XYZ file of C-alpha atoms in Angstrom:
580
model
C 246.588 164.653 -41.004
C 243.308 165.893 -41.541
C 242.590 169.010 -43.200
C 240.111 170.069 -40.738
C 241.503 172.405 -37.810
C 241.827 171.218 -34.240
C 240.830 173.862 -31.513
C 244.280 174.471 -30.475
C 244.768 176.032 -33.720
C 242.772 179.358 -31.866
C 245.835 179.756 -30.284
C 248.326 179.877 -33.313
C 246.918 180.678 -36.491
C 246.648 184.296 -37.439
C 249.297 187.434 -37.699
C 247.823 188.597 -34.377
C 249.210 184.823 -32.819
C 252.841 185.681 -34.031
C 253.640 186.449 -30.528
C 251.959 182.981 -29.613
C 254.312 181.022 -32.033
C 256.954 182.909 -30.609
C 255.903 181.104 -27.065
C 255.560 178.037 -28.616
C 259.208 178.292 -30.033
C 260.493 179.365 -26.798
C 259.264 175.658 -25.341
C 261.373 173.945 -28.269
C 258.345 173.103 -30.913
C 259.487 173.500 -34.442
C 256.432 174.585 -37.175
C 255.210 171.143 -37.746
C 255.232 170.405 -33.949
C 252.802 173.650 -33.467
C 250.512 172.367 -36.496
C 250.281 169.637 -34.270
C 247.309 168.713 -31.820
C 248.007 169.873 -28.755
C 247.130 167.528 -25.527
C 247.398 169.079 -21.593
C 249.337 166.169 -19.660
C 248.072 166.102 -16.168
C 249.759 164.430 -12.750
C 249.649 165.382 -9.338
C 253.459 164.526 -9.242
C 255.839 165.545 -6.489
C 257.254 165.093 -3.480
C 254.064 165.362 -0.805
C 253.648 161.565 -0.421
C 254.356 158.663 -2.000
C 251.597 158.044 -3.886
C 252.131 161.282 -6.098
C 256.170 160.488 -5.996
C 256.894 158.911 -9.434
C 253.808 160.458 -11.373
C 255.912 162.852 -13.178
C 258.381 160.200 -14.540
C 255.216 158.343 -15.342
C 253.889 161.359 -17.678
C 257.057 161.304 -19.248
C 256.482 158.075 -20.897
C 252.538 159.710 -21.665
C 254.104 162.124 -23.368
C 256.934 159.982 -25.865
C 253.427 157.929 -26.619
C 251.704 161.248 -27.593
C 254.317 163.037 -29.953
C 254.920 159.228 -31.861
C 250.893 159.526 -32.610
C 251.526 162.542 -34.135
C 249.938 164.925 -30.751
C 252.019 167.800 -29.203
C 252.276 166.848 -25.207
C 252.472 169.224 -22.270
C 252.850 168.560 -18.739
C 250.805 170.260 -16.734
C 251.331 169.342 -13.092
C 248.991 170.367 -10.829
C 248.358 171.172 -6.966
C 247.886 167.541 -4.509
C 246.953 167.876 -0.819
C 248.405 164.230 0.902
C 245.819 162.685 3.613
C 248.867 160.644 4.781
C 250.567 164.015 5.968
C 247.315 165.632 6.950
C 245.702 163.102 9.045
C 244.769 164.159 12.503
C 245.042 167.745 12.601
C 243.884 170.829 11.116
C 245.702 170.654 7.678
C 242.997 167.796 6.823
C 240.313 170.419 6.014
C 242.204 170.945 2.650
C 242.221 167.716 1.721
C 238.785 167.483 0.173
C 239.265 171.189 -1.183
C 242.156 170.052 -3.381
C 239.602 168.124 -5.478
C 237.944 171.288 -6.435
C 240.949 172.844 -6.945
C 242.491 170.205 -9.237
C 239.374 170.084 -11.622
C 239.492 173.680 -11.309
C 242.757 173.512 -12.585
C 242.618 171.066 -14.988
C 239.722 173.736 -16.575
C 241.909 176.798 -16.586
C 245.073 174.874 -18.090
C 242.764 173.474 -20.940
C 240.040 176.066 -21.702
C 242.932 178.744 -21.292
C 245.384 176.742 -24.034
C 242.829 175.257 -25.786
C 244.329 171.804 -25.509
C 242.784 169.342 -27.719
C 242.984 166.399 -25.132
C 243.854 165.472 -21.833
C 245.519 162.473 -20.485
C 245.740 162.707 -16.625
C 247.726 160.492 -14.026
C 246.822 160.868 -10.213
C 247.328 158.279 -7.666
C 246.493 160.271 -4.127
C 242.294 159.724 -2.732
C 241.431 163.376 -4.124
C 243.438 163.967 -7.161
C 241.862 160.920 -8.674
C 238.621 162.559 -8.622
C 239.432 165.758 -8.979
C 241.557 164.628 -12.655
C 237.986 162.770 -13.601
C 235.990 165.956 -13.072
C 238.078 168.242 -14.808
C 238.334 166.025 -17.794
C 234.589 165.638 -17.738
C 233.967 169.552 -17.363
C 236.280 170.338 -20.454
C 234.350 167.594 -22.315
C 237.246 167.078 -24.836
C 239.273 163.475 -25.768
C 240.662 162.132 -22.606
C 241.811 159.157 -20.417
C 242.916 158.839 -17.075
C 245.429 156.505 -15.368
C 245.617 155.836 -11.704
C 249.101 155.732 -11.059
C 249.096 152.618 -9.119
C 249.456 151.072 -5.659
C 252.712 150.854 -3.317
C 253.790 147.857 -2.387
C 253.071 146.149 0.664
C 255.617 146.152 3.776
C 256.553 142.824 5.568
C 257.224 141.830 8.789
C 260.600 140.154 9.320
C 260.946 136.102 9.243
C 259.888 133.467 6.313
C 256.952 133.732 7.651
C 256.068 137.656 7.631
C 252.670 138.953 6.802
C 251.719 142.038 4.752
C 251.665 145.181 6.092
C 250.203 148.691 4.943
C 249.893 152.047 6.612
C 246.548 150.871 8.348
C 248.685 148.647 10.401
C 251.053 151.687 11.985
C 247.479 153.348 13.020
C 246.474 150.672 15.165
C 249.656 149.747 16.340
C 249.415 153.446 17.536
C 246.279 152.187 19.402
C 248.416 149.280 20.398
C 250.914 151.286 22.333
C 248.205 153.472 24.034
C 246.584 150.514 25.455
C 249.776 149.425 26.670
C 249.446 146.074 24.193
C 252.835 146.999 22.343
C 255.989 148.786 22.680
C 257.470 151.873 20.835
C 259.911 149.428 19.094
C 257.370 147.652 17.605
C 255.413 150.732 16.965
C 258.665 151.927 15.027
C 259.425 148.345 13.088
C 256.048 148.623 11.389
C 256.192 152.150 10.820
C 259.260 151.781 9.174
C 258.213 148.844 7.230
C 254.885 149.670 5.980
C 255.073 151.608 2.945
C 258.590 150.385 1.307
C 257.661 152.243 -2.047
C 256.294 154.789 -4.240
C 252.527 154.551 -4.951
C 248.611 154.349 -3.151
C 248.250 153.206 -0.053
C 248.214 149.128 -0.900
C 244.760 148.018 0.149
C 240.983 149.262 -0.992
C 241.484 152.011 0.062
C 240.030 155.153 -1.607
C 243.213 156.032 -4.341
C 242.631 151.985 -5.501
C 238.760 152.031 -5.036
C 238.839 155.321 -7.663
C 241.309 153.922 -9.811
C 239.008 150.836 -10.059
C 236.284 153.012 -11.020
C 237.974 154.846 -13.657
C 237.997 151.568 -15.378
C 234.293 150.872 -14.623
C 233.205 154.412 -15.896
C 235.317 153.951 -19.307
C 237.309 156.561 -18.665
C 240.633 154.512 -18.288
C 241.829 151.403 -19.972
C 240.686 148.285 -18.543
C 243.610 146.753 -16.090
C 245.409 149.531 -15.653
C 244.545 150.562 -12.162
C 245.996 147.741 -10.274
C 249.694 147.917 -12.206
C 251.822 148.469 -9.067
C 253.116 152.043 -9.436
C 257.134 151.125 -9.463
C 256.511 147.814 -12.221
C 258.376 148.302 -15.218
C 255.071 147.336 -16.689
C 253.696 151.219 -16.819
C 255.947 152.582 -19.281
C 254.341 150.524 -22.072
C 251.154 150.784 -20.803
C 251.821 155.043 -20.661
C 252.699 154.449 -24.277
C 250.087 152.229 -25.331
C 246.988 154.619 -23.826
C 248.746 157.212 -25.194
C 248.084 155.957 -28.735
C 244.498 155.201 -28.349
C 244.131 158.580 -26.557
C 245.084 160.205 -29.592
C 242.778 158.373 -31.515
C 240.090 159.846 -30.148
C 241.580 163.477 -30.254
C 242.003 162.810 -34.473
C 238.840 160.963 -34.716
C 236.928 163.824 -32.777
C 238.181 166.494 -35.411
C 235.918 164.852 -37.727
C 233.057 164.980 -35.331
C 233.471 161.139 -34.442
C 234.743 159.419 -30.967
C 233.416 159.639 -27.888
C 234.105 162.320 -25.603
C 233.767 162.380 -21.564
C 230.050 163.457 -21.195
C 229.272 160.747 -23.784
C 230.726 158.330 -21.595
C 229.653 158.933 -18.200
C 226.299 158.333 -18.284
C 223.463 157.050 -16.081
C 224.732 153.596 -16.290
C 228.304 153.907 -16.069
C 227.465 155.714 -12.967
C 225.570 152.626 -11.826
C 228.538 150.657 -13.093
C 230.964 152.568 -11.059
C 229.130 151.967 -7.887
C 228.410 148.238 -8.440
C 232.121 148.033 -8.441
C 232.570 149.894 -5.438
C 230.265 147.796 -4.038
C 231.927 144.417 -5.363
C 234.905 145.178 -3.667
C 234.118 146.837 -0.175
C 235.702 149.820 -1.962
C 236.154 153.413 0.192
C 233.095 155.105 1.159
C 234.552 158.238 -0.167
C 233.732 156.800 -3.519
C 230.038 157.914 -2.703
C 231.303 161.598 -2.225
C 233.308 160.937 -5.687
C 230.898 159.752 -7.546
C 228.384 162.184 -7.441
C 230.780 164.574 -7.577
C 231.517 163.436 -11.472
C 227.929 162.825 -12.288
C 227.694 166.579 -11.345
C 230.337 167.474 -14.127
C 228.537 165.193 -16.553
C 225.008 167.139 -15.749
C 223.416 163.633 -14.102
C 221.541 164.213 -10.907
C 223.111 161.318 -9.198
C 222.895 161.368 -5.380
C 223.605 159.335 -2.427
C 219.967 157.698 -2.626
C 221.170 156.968 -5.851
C 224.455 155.040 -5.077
C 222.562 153.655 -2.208
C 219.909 151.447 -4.776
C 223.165 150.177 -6.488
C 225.008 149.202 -3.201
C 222.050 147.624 -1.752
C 221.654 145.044 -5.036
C 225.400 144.072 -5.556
C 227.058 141.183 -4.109
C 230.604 141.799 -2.269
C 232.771 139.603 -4.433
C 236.450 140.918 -4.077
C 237.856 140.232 -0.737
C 240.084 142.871 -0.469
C 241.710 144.985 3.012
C 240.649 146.812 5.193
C 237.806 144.150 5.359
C 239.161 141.220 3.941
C 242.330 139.295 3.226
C 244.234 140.617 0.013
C 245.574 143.658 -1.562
C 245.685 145.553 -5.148
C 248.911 143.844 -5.965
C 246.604 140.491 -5.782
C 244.242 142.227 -7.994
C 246.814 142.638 -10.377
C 248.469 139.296 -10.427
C 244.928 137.839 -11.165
C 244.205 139.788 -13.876
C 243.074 143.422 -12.303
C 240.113 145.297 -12.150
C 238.418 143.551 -15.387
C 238.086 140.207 -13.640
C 235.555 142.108 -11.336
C 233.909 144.064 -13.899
C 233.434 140.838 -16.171
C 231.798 138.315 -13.398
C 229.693 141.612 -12.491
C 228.707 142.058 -16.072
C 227.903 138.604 -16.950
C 225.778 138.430 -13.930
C 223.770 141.170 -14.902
C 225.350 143.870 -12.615
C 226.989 145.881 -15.025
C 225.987 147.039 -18.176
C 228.122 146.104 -20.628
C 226.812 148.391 -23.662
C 228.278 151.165 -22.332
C 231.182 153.630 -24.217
C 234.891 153.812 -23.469
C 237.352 156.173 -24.418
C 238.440 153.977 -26.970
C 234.767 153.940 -28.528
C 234.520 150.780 -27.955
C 231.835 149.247 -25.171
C 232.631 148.386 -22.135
C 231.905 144.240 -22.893
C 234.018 144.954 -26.223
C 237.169 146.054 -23.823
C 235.927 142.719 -21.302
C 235.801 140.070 -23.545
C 239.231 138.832 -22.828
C 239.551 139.469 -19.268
C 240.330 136.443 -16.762
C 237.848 134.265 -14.563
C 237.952 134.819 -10.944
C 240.261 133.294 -9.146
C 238.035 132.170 -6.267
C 240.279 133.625 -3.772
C 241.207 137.032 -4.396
C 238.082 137.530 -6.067
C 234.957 135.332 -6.155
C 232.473 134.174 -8.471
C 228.673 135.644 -7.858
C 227.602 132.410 -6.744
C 230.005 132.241 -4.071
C 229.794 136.218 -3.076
C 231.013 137.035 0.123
C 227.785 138.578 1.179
C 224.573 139.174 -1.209
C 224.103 142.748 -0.778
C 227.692 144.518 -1.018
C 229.946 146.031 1.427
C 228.600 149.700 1.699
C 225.370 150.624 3.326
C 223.434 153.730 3.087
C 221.350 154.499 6.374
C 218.520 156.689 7.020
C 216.599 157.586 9.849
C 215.211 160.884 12.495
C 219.039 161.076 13.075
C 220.531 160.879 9.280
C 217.625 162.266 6.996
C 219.983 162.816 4.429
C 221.736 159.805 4.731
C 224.956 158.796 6.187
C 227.452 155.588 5.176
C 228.972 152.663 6.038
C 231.086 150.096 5.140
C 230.078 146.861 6.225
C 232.441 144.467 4.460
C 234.415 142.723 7.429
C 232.211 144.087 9.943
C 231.137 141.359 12.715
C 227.927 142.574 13.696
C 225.645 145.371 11.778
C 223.565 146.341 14.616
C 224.262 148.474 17.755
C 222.086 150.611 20.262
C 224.027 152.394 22.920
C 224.228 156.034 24.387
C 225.565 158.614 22.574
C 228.922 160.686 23.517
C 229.427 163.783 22.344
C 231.922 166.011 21.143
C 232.553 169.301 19.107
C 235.230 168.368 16.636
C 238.230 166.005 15.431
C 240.305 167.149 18.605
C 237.960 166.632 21.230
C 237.337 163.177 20.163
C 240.680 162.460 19.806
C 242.464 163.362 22.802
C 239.105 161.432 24.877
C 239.994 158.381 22.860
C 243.677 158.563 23.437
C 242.961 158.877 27.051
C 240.284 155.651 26.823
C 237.699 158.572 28.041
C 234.476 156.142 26.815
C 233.011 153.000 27.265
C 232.031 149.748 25.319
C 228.618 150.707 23.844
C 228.963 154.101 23.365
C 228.227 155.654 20.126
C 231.058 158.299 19.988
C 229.628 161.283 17.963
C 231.800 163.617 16.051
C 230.160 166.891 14.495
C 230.843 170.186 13.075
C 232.969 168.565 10.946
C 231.084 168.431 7.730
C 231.882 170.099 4.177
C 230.743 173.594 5.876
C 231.655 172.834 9.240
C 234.636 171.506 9.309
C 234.663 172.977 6.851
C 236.712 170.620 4.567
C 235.089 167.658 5.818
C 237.967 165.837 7.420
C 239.010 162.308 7.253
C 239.141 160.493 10.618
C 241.886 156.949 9.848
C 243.826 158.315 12.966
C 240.689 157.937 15.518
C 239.273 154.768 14.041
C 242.658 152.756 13.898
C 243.638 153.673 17.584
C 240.360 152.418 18.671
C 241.220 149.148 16.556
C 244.507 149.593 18.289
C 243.190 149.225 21.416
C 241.112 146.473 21.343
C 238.022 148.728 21.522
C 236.713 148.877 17.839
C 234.101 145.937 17.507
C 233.024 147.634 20.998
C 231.661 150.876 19.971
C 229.884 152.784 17.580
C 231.329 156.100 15.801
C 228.883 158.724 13.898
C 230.068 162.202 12.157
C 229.016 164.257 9.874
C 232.737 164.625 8.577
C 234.613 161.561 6.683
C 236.118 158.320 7.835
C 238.802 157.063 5.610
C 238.828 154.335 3.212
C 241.018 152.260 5.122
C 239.225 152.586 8.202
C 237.143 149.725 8.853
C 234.673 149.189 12.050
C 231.020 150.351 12.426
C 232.228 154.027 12.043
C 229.561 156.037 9.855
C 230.010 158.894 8.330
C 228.587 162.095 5.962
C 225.939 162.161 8.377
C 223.579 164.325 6.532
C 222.517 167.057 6.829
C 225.460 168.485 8.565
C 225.581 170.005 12.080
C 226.236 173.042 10.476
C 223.303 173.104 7.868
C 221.038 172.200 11.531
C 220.958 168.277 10.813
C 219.542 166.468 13.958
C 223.300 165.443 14.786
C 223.392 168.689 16.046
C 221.171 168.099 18.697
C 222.262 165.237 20.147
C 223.444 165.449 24.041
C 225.490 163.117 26.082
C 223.429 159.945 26.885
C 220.845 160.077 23.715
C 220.197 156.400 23.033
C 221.306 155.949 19.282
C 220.089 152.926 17.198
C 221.997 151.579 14.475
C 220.740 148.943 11.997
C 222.680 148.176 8.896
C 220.917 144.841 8.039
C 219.854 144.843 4.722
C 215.859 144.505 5.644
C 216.596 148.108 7.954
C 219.349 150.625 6.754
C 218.276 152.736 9.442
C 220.121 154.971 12.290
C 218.110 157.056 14.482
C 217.495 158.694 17.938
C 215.263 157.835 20.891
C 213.686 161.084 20.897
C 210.298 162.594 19.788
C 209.530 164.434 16.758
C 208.733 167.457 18.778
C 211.774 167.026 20.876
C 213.759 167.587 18.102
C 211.922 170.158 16.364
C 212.184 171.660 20.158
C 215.817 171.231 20.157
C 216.756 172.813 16.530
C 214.971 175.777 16.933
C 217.299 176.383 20.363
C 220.271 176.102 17.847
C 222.140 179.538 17.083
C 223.006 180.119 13.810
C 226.535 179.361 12.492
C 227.397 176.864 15.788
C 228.875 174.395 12.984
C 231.982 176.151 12.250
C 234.681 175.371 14.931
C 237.538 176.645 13.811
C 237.871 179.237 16.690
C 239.660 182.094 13.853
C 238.250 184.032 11.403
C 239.060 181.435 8.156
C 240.277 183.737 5.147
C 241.269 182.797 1.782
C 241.082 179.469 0.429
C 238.447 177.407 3.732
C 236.095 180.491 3.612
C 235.425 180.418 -0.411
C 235.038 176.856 0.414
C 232.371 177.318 3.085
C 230.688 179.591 1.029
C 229.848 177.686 -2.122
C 230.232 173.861 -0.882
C 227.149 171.404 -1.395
C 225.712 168.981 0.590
C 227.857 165.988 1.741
C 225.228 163.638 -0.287
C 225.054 165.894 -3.710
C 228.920 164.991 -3.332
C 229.972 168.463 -1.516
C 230.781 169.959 -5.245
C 231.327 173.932 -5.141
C 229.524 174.994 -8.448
C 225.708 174.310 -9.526
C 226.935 173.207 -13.054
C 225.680 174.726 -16.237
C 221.993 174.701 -16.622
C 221.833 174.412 -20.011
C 223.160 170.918 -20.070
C 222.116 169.376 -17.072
C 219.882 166.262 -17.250
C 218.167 163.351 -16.109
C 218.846 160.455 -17.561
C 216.351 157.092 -17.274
């Protein structure tokens, strides 16, 4: 062991830490266990959904893989919010929250200990995130692992087709519209999700895991390792090892550490492979929201250049055919990354947290298939699956995902409502027309404010046969499985006086996502919506009809932009930077 001192020793060393051994002692260690390096083991583990369900027995195997490479694990579970359990009512608003909260305390747990690492496990849409930006705050040797997809459902017969949770949403719709019954609503509700782990498709857990991999912060094929395969112990164990490494190397003043490794162009790497593979648009909230830890101005316009030059490649659900188990049994996320790299749209000289590059970690990863995932030359479309559009309406921006989508244009009259619950009980009640452009505001980061996640309202539109028929716009979030032309982070926000706020019941909205327009605007004047702002009365964005308290009213407080990726802190000034 080397004979220089690892920063855990702060805690330890000394007469005056006698009383700190004496903790250490009380958790079992033994004198050469303390002398040890000392590594925080993160997971969002428990019993709020499935996708957090088996993280702790996951960490256990993180942990046997530290101690045998000579580190001192300690599980450190931390707070998870489940969209599956909040969709569709108010408890959503703390679903983006928890992200903050979990890099929060990821911060406390490791600046307070003075852990020497981190290896982190998450597997729910936020806590994937949230893990990445804690580890990049703290800035010391760490790795994450997405704890991997569920399993797809069936339905019955030989012949049954795959099902995920998407398809109990619009069978939801179904039954509204009178197209199926309440048994049939229950057999695929019941058959849907048969185990522990992500929601199955590219969805926003499996689009973040994938991007893990593409910033370097994870090893390369370990995001799409279904989470109940045998298969993760080993790989637990394995990452383990080269975790620590990088917490002995970086004693010595060598390895790379997160802020070394998210950089410009693993940014840009990260969103190419959103892009490749129709991936969540939350992943543009995300994003950012990392780049912010790292000190890297990296906006929406940003992620916007990136989608707008990468092919869609991966034809993956809720757009296309296949899910991340088909990922996996191709080869994973490194089949995308390679073809993307070789093709120019990836850089491959980029760091891992092995400190090796990015190509180094590629150079044995499989061909596409030609199925699952295509070769560039035979892209599904040339510009990628996401689209950012701009306009009177949007100056900020607002996003959509276009993989799947039939048509990319639409012009029709706008109808409006005040929140989430408005919108929903009109759509349940098939209170709208073909053409409209159903509007959605006051439900932005502020707003809201949480920024809910709207699967629920898009599905039951699917569900009833209405969703190639209309047009959705908020300002809050649609989720990664929803698919349709449903755009959202409308920015800025009703609540920060973005033009959404303005618009009134029969506004003609125009909506181009071609690739030669991006654009969504208004039929209205300049000066007739200068006119209508200034009419505005301050604080008509927040909508929750109570006084908010505690943990929503910090949140309104401090929260960012939707397209500076809604982070709650301006990052420390002395380290922030532009990179070329």
């Amino acid at each position: 062991m080397t004979t220089k001192k690892f920063r855990s020793a702060t805690i330890y060393e000394g007469t005056i830490r006698a009383t700190t051994r004496s903790f250490l002692y009380g958790l079992g260690l033994d004198d050469e266990d303390i002398e040890r390096p000392h590594v925080g083991v993160f997971h969002t583990g428990g019993e709020m959904s499935p996708c957090n369900m088996n993280l702790r027995d996951q960490a256990q195997h993180a942990k046997t893989g530290i101690y045998a490479a000579g580190g001192m694990p300690h599980e450190c579970p931390v707070v998870s919010v489940s969209d599956g359990l909040t969709m569709a009512h108010s408890g959503m608003r703390f679903s983006l929250i928890s992200r903050e909260l979990i890099a929060d305390s990821v911060e406390a747990s490791v600046r307070g200990h003075q852990w020497d690492g981190i290896f982190a496990i998450g597997a729910c849409d936020k806590n994937l995130p949230g893990l990445m930006m804690g580890m990049v705050r703290c800035n010391v040797p760490s790795v994450f692992v997405h704890g991997g997809s569920a399993l797809p459902g069936q339905t019955p017969g030989p012949d049954g087709r795959d099902l995920n949770v998407v398809d109990t949403y619009e069978a939801i719709g179904k039954v509204l519209a009178g197209d199926a019954t309440m048994q049939e609503l229950s057999d695929v509700s019941h058959a849907c999700l048969p185990t522990a782990g992500a929601c199955a498709g590219q969805f926003t857990a499996n689009t973040m895991g994938m991007v893990s991999e593409a910033l370097g912060l994870a090893p390369i094929g370990s995001s799409m390792v279904p989470a109940v395969f045998s298969e993760r112990a080993p790989l637990m164990r394995r990452t383990a090892k080269k975790l620590m490494d990088a917490v002995m190397k970086s004693v010595e003043g060598g390895g790379p550490l997160p802020r070394d490794i998210v950089t410009r162009k693993a940014l840009e790497n990260a969103c190419a492979l959103v892009s490749a593979t129709g991936g969540s648009t939350n992943a543009a909230l995300h994003i950012p929201a990392i780049a912010h830890e790292a000190g890297i101005r990296f906006h929406l316009d940003d992620v916007a250049e990136i989608f707008a030059r990468t092919p869609l490649i991966a034809d993956l659900r809720p757009g296309g055919k296949y899910l991340a188990r088909d990922v996996y049994y191709i080869g994973g996320a490194g089949v995308i990354l390679r073809e993307l790299m070789n093709q120019g749209f990836v850089h491959g000289d980029v760091l891992t947290f092995t400190g090796r590059t990015l190509a180094e970690e590629l150079a044995e990863a499989n061909a596409p298939d030609g199925k699952v995932v295509r070769d560039v030359a035979n892209a599904l479309t040339p510009d990628g699956g996401l689209a950012v559009l701009k306009g009177n309406l949007c100056p900020d921006g607002a996003l959509l995902k276009t993989a799947g989508l039939k048509t990319l244009a639409h012009t029709g009259p706008a109808r409006v409502f005040e929140n989430e619950e408005e919108a929903q009980t009109a759509v349940q009640n098939m209170r709208y027309e073909p053409g409209d452009v159903i509007v959605i505001r006051n439900e932005g980061p502020k707003g809201s404010p949480g920024m809910r996640e709207m699967l629920g309202l898009t599905a039951l539109l699917y569900g009833q046969g209405m969703g190639d028929k209309v047009a959705l716009l908020t300002d809050g979030r649609f989720s990664g499985a929803t698919r349709g032309l449903c755009i959202g982070y409308a920015g800025p926000e009703a609540a920060d006086g973005g033009p959404i706020a303005i618009l009134r019941n029969g506004d003609i909205v125009r909506i181009d996502a071609r690739p030669d327009a991006r654009s969504i605007s208004v039929d209205l004047t300049e000066e007739e919506i200068a006119k209508r702002l200034a009419e505005l009365k301050a604080g008509r964005g927040v909508n929750t009809g109570a006084p908010l308290g505690g943990l929503l009213e910090k949140y309104a407080a401090t929260v960012r932009p939707s397209h500076q990726g809604a982070v709650t802190h301006s990052g420390a000034v002395t380290w922030l930077r532009d990179e070329s």
